[in-house]
Coordinates of C-alpha atoms in Angstrom, one line a residue:
X1 CA 0.0 0.1 0.0
X2 CA 2.8 2.4 1.0
X3 CA 4.6 1.7 -2.2
X4 CA 1.6 2.4 -4.4
X5 CA 0.9 5.7 -2.7
X6 CA 4.5 6.8 -3.1
X7 CA 4.5 6.1 -6.8
X8 CA 1.4 8.0 -7.5
X9 CA 2.9 11.4 -7.3
X10 CA 5.7 10.1 -9.7
X11 CA 3.1 8.9 -12.2
X12 CA 1.4 12.5 -12.0
X13 CA 4.7 14.2 -12.5
X14 CA 5.5 11.9 -15.4
X15 CA 2.1 12.7 -17.1
X16 CA 2.7 16.5 -16.4
X17 CA 6.1 16.2 -18.0
X18 CA 4.6 14.4 -21.0
X19 CA 1.9 17.1 -21.5
X20 CA 4.4 19.8 -21.4
X21 CA 6.5 18.1 -23.9
X22 CA 3.5 17.7 -26.2
X23 CA 2.6 21.4 -25.7
X24 CA 6.2 22.6 -26.5
X25 CA 6.3 20.3 -29.5
X26 CA 3.0 21.6 -30.9
X27 CA 4.1 25.2 -30.3
X28 CA 7.3 24.6 -32.0
X29 CA 5.6 23.0 -34.9
X30 CA 3.3 26.0 -35.4
X31 CA 6.3 28.3 -35.1
X32 CA 8.2 26.3 -37.6
X33 CA 5.2 26.2 -40.1
X34 CA 4.7 30.0 -39.8
X35 CA 8.3 30.5 -40.5
X36 CA 8.2 28.3 -43.6
X37 CA 5.2 30.3 -44.9
X38 CA 7.0 33.6 -44.1
X39 CA 10.1 32.6 -46.0
X40 CA 8.3 31.2 -49.0
X41 CA 6.3 34.4 -49.3
X42 CA 9.4 36.5 -48.9
X43 CA 11.1 34.5 -51.7
X44 CA 8.0 35.1 -53.8
X45 CA 8.2 38.7 -53.3
X46 CA 11.9 39.0 -54.0
X47 CA 11.0 37.4 -57.5
X48 CA 8.6 40.2 -58.4
X49 CA 9.7 41.9 -61.6
X50 CA 11.3 45.4 -61.3
X51 CA 9.4 48.2 -63.1
X52 CA 10.2 49.0 -66.7
X53 CA 10.3 52.5 -65.5
X54 CA 13.7 52.1 -64.0
X55 CA 15.4 52.0 -67.5
X56 CA 13.9 55.1 -69.0
X57 CA 12.4 58.4 -68.3
X58 CA 9.0 59.6 -69.3
X59 CA 9.2 62.6 -71.6
X60 CA 6.3 64.9 -71.7
X61 CA 5.1 64.9 -75.2
X62 CA 2.5 67.3 -76.6
X63 CA -0.6 65.3 -77.4
X64 CA -3.6 66.1 -79.6
X65 CA -7.1 66.1 -78.3
X66 CA -8.5 66.5 -74.8
X67 CA -6.6 65.3 -71.6
X68 CA -7.7 61.9 -70.4
X69 CA -8.6 60.4 -67.0
X70 CA -6.9 57.0 -66.5
X71 CA -9.1 54.6 -64.6
X72 CA -6.8 52.0 -62.9
X73 CA -8.6 48.9 -61.5
X74 CA -6.5 47.0 -58.9
X75 CA -8.6 43.7 -58.8
X76 CA -8.2 40.1 -57.4
X77 CA -9.2 38.5 -60.7
X78 CA -12.2 39.6 -62.7
X79 CA -14.4 42.7 -62.5
X80 CA -17.8 41.6 -60.8
X81 CA -19.3 45.0 -61.4
X82 CA -18.1 45.2 -65.1
X83 CA -21.8 45.8 -66.2
X84 CA -22.0 48.9 -64.2
X85 CA -18.8 50.4 -65.3
X86 CA -19.5 49.5 -68.9
X87 CA -22.7 51.6 -68.7
X88 CA -20.7 54.4 -67.0
X89 CA -18.0 54.4 -69.9
X90 CA -20.6 54.0 -72.6
X91 CA -22.2 57.2 -71.5
X92 CA -18.9 59.0 -71.4
X93 CA -16.7 60.6 -74.1
X94 CA -14.2 57.9 -75.3
X95 CA -11.6 60.4 -76.2
X96 CA -11.4 61.5 -72.5
X97 CA -10.7 58.3 -70.7
X98 CA -8.4 55.2 -70.7
X99 CA -8.7 51.9 -68.7
X100 CA -6.0 49.7 -67.1
X101 CA -6.5 46.6 -65.0
X102 CA -4.1 44.8 -62.7
X103 CA -5.4 41.3 -62.2
X104 CA -3.7 38.1 -61.2
X105 CA -0.9 37.0 -63.6
X106 CA -2.2 35.2 -66.7
X107 CA -5.8 36.4 -66.5
X108 CA -7.2 37.8 -69.7
X109 CA -10.2 40.1 -70.1
X110 CA -12.1 39.0 -73.2
X111 CA -15.6 38.0 -74.2
X112 CA -15.5 34.9 -72.0
X113 CA -14.4 36.7 -68.7
X114 CA -16.1 40.1 -68.8
X115 CA -19.5 41.4 -70.0
X116 CA -18.1 44.7 -71.2
X117 CA -16.1 45.2 -74.3
X118 CA -14.5 48.3 -72.6
X119 CA -12.2 45.9 -70.6
X120 CA -11.2 43.6 -73.4
X121 CA -7.4 43.2 -73.4
X122 CA -7.1 46.1 -70.7
X123 CA -5.2 43.8 -68.3
X124 CA -1.5 44.3 -67.6
X125 CA 0.7 41.8 -69.1
X126 CA 3.3 42.2 -66.4
X127 CA 1.1 41.9 -63.5
X128 CA 2.4 40.2 -60.2
X129 CA 0.8 38.1 -57.5
X130 CA -0.4 40.4 -54.8
X131 CA -0.3 39.5 -51.1
X132 CA -2.3 41.6 -48.7
X133 CA -0.3 43.5 -46.3
X134 CA 3.0 43.1 -48.3
X135 CA 4.8 45.6 -50.6
X136 CA 3.4 43.7 -53.6
X137 CA 0.2 45.7 -53.2
X138 CA 2.0 48.9 -53.8
X139 CA 4.1 47.4 -56.4
X140 CA 0.9 46.6 -58.4
X141 CA -0.1 50.1 -58.1
X142 CA 3.1 51.4 -59.4
X143 CA 2.8 49.0 -62.4
X144 CA -0.7 50.5 -63.2
X145 CA 0.7 54.1 -62.9
X146 CA 3.6 53.2 -65.1
X147 CA 1.5 51.7 -67.8
X148 CA -0.9 54.6 -67.8
X149 CA 2.0 57.1 -68.0
X150 CA 3.0 55.8 -71.4
X151 CA 0.0 57.6 -72.9
X152 CA 0.9 61.4 -72.7
X153 CA -2.8 62.3 -72.9
X154 CA -3.4 60.7 -69.4
X155 CA -3.2 63.6 -67.1
X156 CA -5.3 62.3 -64.0
X157 CA -5.0 58.7 -62.6
X158 CA -7.9 57.2 -60.6
X159 CA -7.1 54.1 -58.5
X160 CA -10.2 51.8 -58.0
X161 CA -10.9 48.5 -56.6
X162 CA -13.2 45.7 -57.9
X163 CA -15.9 46.8 -55.5
X164 CA -16.0 50.5 -56.4
X165 CA -19.0 52.2 -57.9
X166 CA -19.3 55.7 -59.5
X167 CA -21.7 58.0 -57.7
X168 CA -22.1 60.3 -60.7
X169 CA -22.0 60.0 -64.5
X170 CA -18.8 60.4 -66.5
X171 CA -19.0 64.0 -67.4
X172 CA -19.4 65.1 -63.8
X173 CA -16.5 63.0 -62.5
X174 CA -14.3 64.0 -65.4
X175 CA -14.9 67.8 -64.8
X176 CA -14.6 67.3 -61.0
X177 CA -11.0 65.7 -61.2
X178 CA -9.8 67.9 -64.0
X179 CA -10.9 71.1 -62.4
X180 CA -8.2 70.9 -59.8
X181 CA -4.4 70.9 -60.4
X182 CA -3.9 69.1 -57.1
X183 CA -4.0 65.3 -56.4
X184 CA -6.7 64.0 -54.2
X185 CA -4.8 62.0 -51.6
X186 CA -6.1 61.2 -48.2
X187 CA -3.0 62.0 -46.1
X188 CA -2.4 62.9 -42.4
X189 CA 0.0 62.4 -39.7
X190 CA -0.3 59.0 -38.1
X191 CA -1.0 60.0 -34.5
X192 CA -0.7 56.5 -33.2
X193 CA 2.5 55.8 -35.0
X194 CA 2.7 52.2 -34.1
X195 CA 3.3 51.0 -37.8
X196 CA 6.3 53.2 -38.2
X197 CA 9.6 51.3 -37.6
X198 CA 12.6 53.4 -36.5
X199 CA 14.8 51.3 -38.8
X200 CA 13.2 53.1 -41.7
X201 CA 15.2 56.2 -40.8
X202 CA 16.9 58.2 -42.3
X203 CA 15.3 57.4 -45.6
X204 CA 11.9 57.8 -44.1
X205 CA 12.0 60.4 -41.2
X206 CA 9.3 59.7 -38.6
X207 CA 8.0 63.3 -39.0
X208 CA 7.3 62.6 -42.7
X209 CA 5.4 59.3 -42.0
X210 CA 1.8 59.7 -43.4
X211 CA -1.3 57.7 -43.4
X212 CA -4.4 57.6 -45.5
X213 CA -6.8 55.8 -47.9
X214 CA -5.3 53.5 -50.6
X215 CA -7.7 54.8 -53.2
X216 CA -6.1 57.9 -54.6
X217 CA -6.4 60.2 -57.6
X218 CA -3.1 61.6 -58.9
X219 CA -2.2 64.4 -61.1
X220 CA 0.4 63.3 -63.8
X221 CA 3.4 64.9 -62.2
X222 CA 2.7 63.0 -58.8
X223 CA 2.1 59.7 -60.7
X224 CA 5.6 60.2 -62.3
X225 CA 7.1 60.6 -58.7
X226 CA 5.5 57.5 -57.6
X227 CA 6.8 55.4 -60.5
X228 CA 10.2 57.2 -60.5
X229 CA 10.8 56.3 -56.8
X230 CA 13.6 54.0 -56.2
X231 CA 14.5 55.2 -52.7
X232 CA 11.4 55.0 -50.5
X233 CA 9.8 51.9 -52.1
X234 CA 12.8 49.7 -51.2
X235 CA 12.4 50.6 -47.6
X236 CA 8.7 49.6 -47.6
X237 CA 9.6 46.4 -49.3
X238 CA 12.2 45.5 -46.6
X239 CA 10.2 46.5 -43.6
X240 CA 6.5 46.2 -44.4
X241 CA 5.8 42.5 -44.0
X242 CA 2.8 40.6 -42.6
X243 CA 3.3 39.0 -39.4
X244 CA 2.4 36.2 -38.7
X245 CA 2.8 35.6 -42.5
X246 CA -0.5 33.7 -42.9
X247 CA -4.0 34.5 -44.4
X248 CA -5.6 37.3 -42.5
X249 CA -8.6 35.1 -41.2
X250 CA -6.1 32.5 -39.9
X251 CA -3.9 35.1 -38.3
X252 CA -7.0 36.4 -36.5
X253 CA -7.8 32.9 -35.2
X254 CA -4.2 32.6 -34.0
X255 CA -4.3 35.7 -32.1
X256 CA -7.6 34.6 -30.4
X257 CA -6.4 31.1 -29.7
X258 CA -6.2 29.5 -26.2
X259 CA -3.2 29.9 -23.8
X260 CA -1.2 27.0 -25.4
X261 CA 0.0 29.2 -28.3
X262 CA 0.4 32.4 -26.3
X263 CA 4.2 32.2 -26.1
X264 CA 5.0 32.1 -29.9
X265 CA 2.2 34.5 -30.7
X266 CA 3.6 37.0 -28.3
X267 CA 6.7 37.0 -30.4
X268 CA 4.8 37.5 -33.5
X269 CA 2.9 40.5 -32.1
X270 CA 6.2 42.4 -31.5
X271 CA 6.7 42.7 -35.3
X272 CA 5.2 45.6 -37.0
X273 CA 2.8 45.3 -40.0
X274 CA 3.0 48.8 -41.6
X275 CA 0.1 48.1 -44.1
X276 CA 2.1 49.7 -47.0
X277 CA -1.0 50.7 -49.2
X278 CA -2.2 53.0 -46.5
X279 CA 1.2 54.7 -46.1
X280 CA 3.4 54.5 -49.2
X281 CA 2.2 57.3 -51.6
X282 CA 1.3 59.5 -48.6
X283 CA 4.7 59.2 -47.1
X284 CA 6.6 59.5 -50.5
X285 CA 4.8 62.7 -51.4
X286 CA 5.4 64.2 -47.9
X287 CA 9.1 63.3 -48.2
X288 CA 9.1 65.0 -51.6
X289 CA 7.8 68.2 -49.9
X290 CA 4.4 68.1 -51.8
X291 CA 2.0 68.2 -49.0
X292 CA 0.7 71.6 -50.3
X293 CA 0.0 70.2 -53.7
X294 CA -2.7 67.8 -52.3
X295 CA -6.4 67.9 -51.7
X296 CA -5.9 66.0 -48.4
X297 CA -8.8 63.7 -48.8
X298 CA -10.0 60.6 -50.9
X299 CA -12.7 60.8 -53.4
X300 CA -13.9 57.2 -52.7
X301 CA -16.2 56.7 -49.9
X302 CA -15.6 53.8 -47.5
X303 CA -17.9 53.1 -44.4
X304 CA -15.7 51.6 -41.7
X305 CA -16.8 49.7 -38.6
X306 CA -14.7 48.7 -35.5
X307 CA -15.3 45.1 -34.6
X308 CA -14.0 43.1 -31.6
X309 CA -12.8 39.6 -32.2
X310 CA -12.6 36.8 -29.7
X311 CA -9.8 37.7 -27.2
X312 CA -10.7 41.4 -27.3
X313 CA -8.6 42.1 -30.4
X314 CA -10.1 45.2 -32.1
X315 CA -9.9 45.8 -35.9
X316 CA -11.4 48.2 -38.3
X317 CA -13.2 46.7 -41.3
X318 CA -15.0 48.3 -44.4
X319 CA -18.7 47.6 -44.4
X320 CA -20.3 46.0 -47.4
X321 CA -23.1 47.7 -49.1
X322 CA -25.9 45.2 -50.2
X323 CA -29.1 46.0 -52.2
X324 CA -30.9 47.7 -49.2
X325 CA -27.8 49.8 -48.5
X326 CA -27.9 51.3 -52.2
X327 CA -31.3 52.9 -51.5
X328 CA -31.6 56.4 -53.0
X329 CA -31.8 58.2 -49.8
X330 CA -28.5 56.5 -48.6
X331 CA -26.7 57.2 -51.7
X332 CA -28.0 60.9 -51.5
X333 CA -26.5 61.0 -48.0
X334 CA -23.1 59.9 -49.2
X335 CA -23.2 62.5 -52.1
X336 CA -24.2 65.3 -49.8
X337 CA -21.1 64.8 -47.5
X338 CA -19.0 68.0 -47.8
X339 CA -16.5 67.5 -45.0
X340 CA -14.3 64.9 -43.5
X341 CA -12.7 64.4 -40.1
X342 CA -9.1 65.3 -39.6
X343 CA -7.8 62.9 -37.1
X344 CA -4.5 64.6 -36.5
X345 CA -6.0 68.1 -35.9
X346 CA -9.3 66.5 -34.4
X347 CA -11.8 68.7 -36.3
X348 CA -14.1 68.5 -39.4
X349 CA -12.5 69.9 -42.6
X350 CA -14.6 70.9 -45.6
X351 CA -13.8 69.4 -49.0
X352 CA -12.5 71.9 -51.5
X353 CA -11.8 71.9 -55.2
X354 CA -9.9 75.1 -56.1
X355 CA -11.0 76.8 -52.8
X356 CA -14.7 75.9 -53.6
X357 CA -16.6 73.8 -51.1
X358 CA -17.8 70.6 -53.0
X359 CA -19.2 67.3 -52.3
X360 CA -16.3 64.9 -51.1
X361 CA -17.0 61.7 -52.9
X362 CA -17.2 60.5 -56.5
X363 CA -16.9 56.8 -55.9
X364 CA -18.0 54.4 -53.1
X365 CA -17.0 50.9 -51.9
X366 CA -17.6 48.0 -51.2
X367 CA -20.7 47.3 -53.3
X368 CA -22.2 43.8 -54.0
X369 CA -23.8 42.7 -57.3
X370 CA -27.2 43.6 -56.1
X371 CA -26.2 47.0 -54.8
X372 CA -24.6 47.9 -58.2
X373 CA -27.8 46.8 -60.0
X374 CA -29.6 49.2 -57.7
X375 CA -27.1 52.1 -58.6
X376 CA -27.9 51.4 -62.3
X377 CA -31.6 51.6 -61.6
X378 CA -31.2 54.9 -60.0
X379 CA -29.5 56.3 -63.2
X380 CA -26.5 57.6 -61.5
X381 CA -24.1 56.6 -64.3
X382 CA -26.3 57.2 -67.3
X383 CA -29.0 55.5 -69.3
X384 CA -28.8 51.8 -69.7
X385 CA -30.8 48.8 -71.1
X386 CA -31.9 46.9 -68.1
X387 CA -33.1 43.9 -70.0
X388 CA -29.7 43.3 -71.6
X389 CA -28.0 43.6 -68.3
X390 CA -30.3 41.2 -66.4
X391 CA -29.9 38.7 -69.3
X392 CA -26.2 38.8 -69.0
X393 CA -25.9 38.5 -65.2

């Protein structure tokens, strides 16, 4: 009896030791897996092609005809709202716009992949695989600006996502962006500053670190600065990496997981993720001393909502507009907005174009298929054949 009682604590200690070993092994396996993914993504990024822009300079050539607005679509694969944009362009002046699409490598826009002939063959042939949270996002933007700069008639450059919709017809938007010599770039001092890495200095001084919306509209001279840049972009490429290097949904689950994985995740959380698409253009133009040449706001409306994940992790997410959200009164409310909140100075700032107060937004995101159909029905982008559109969808 005495011998059995004495051995019981030993068995318990042995079981505890085994459990600790299992926990340690699982933790190390997770850590090793994430490192493998991280290195594979890093190697993928290092293989991105360098821009053709590096080998030649754009020369301003006198062009014949009206100046153009270049619509630059940064999409995952196809354009689900192509029917809406097709109507928008159909009701515009073809001499006043051009279209460029950055999609996944190898994807071709033709009669089998898009309902609008306006997008036939408009994809970039040198597109790259974009990874969210990595510098590949801004490299794709630079490729779009570069391609559009080869047409000297392109004088304004509007960056759009695959969920964006126009809030007005073509002529209104064209006159709006052409009426100001400035670029429309949401740019403000990042008051929290937790995305800035001191290692970026001195190339990127902390006082020049800016934040803002990815969806920008640039004048030609500013687009050239973005494509010409071979100083600031390499710093973003080096220091702006996702961590942990896993899909966003999986990272969120990891950050909210139970105590078993807290030790390795604590290590991951010490790494900065600077979200380059929200900082690169804004910071580059600030370093170039061009803050005064900007209308410091975006012309694309996004409705943000803060959500709390399991584990009390807070994150901001753009809300999706469904059919009900595209009701006439809601769209009217967006179009009537004439001021934005300046986070750094903590006050409302009116939207101006050449010193005149104007509605702030020309586009909105993120719109579903049903919401886009309702936008069409409201006639915001011009007349359309609803029968043909419904037949094609």
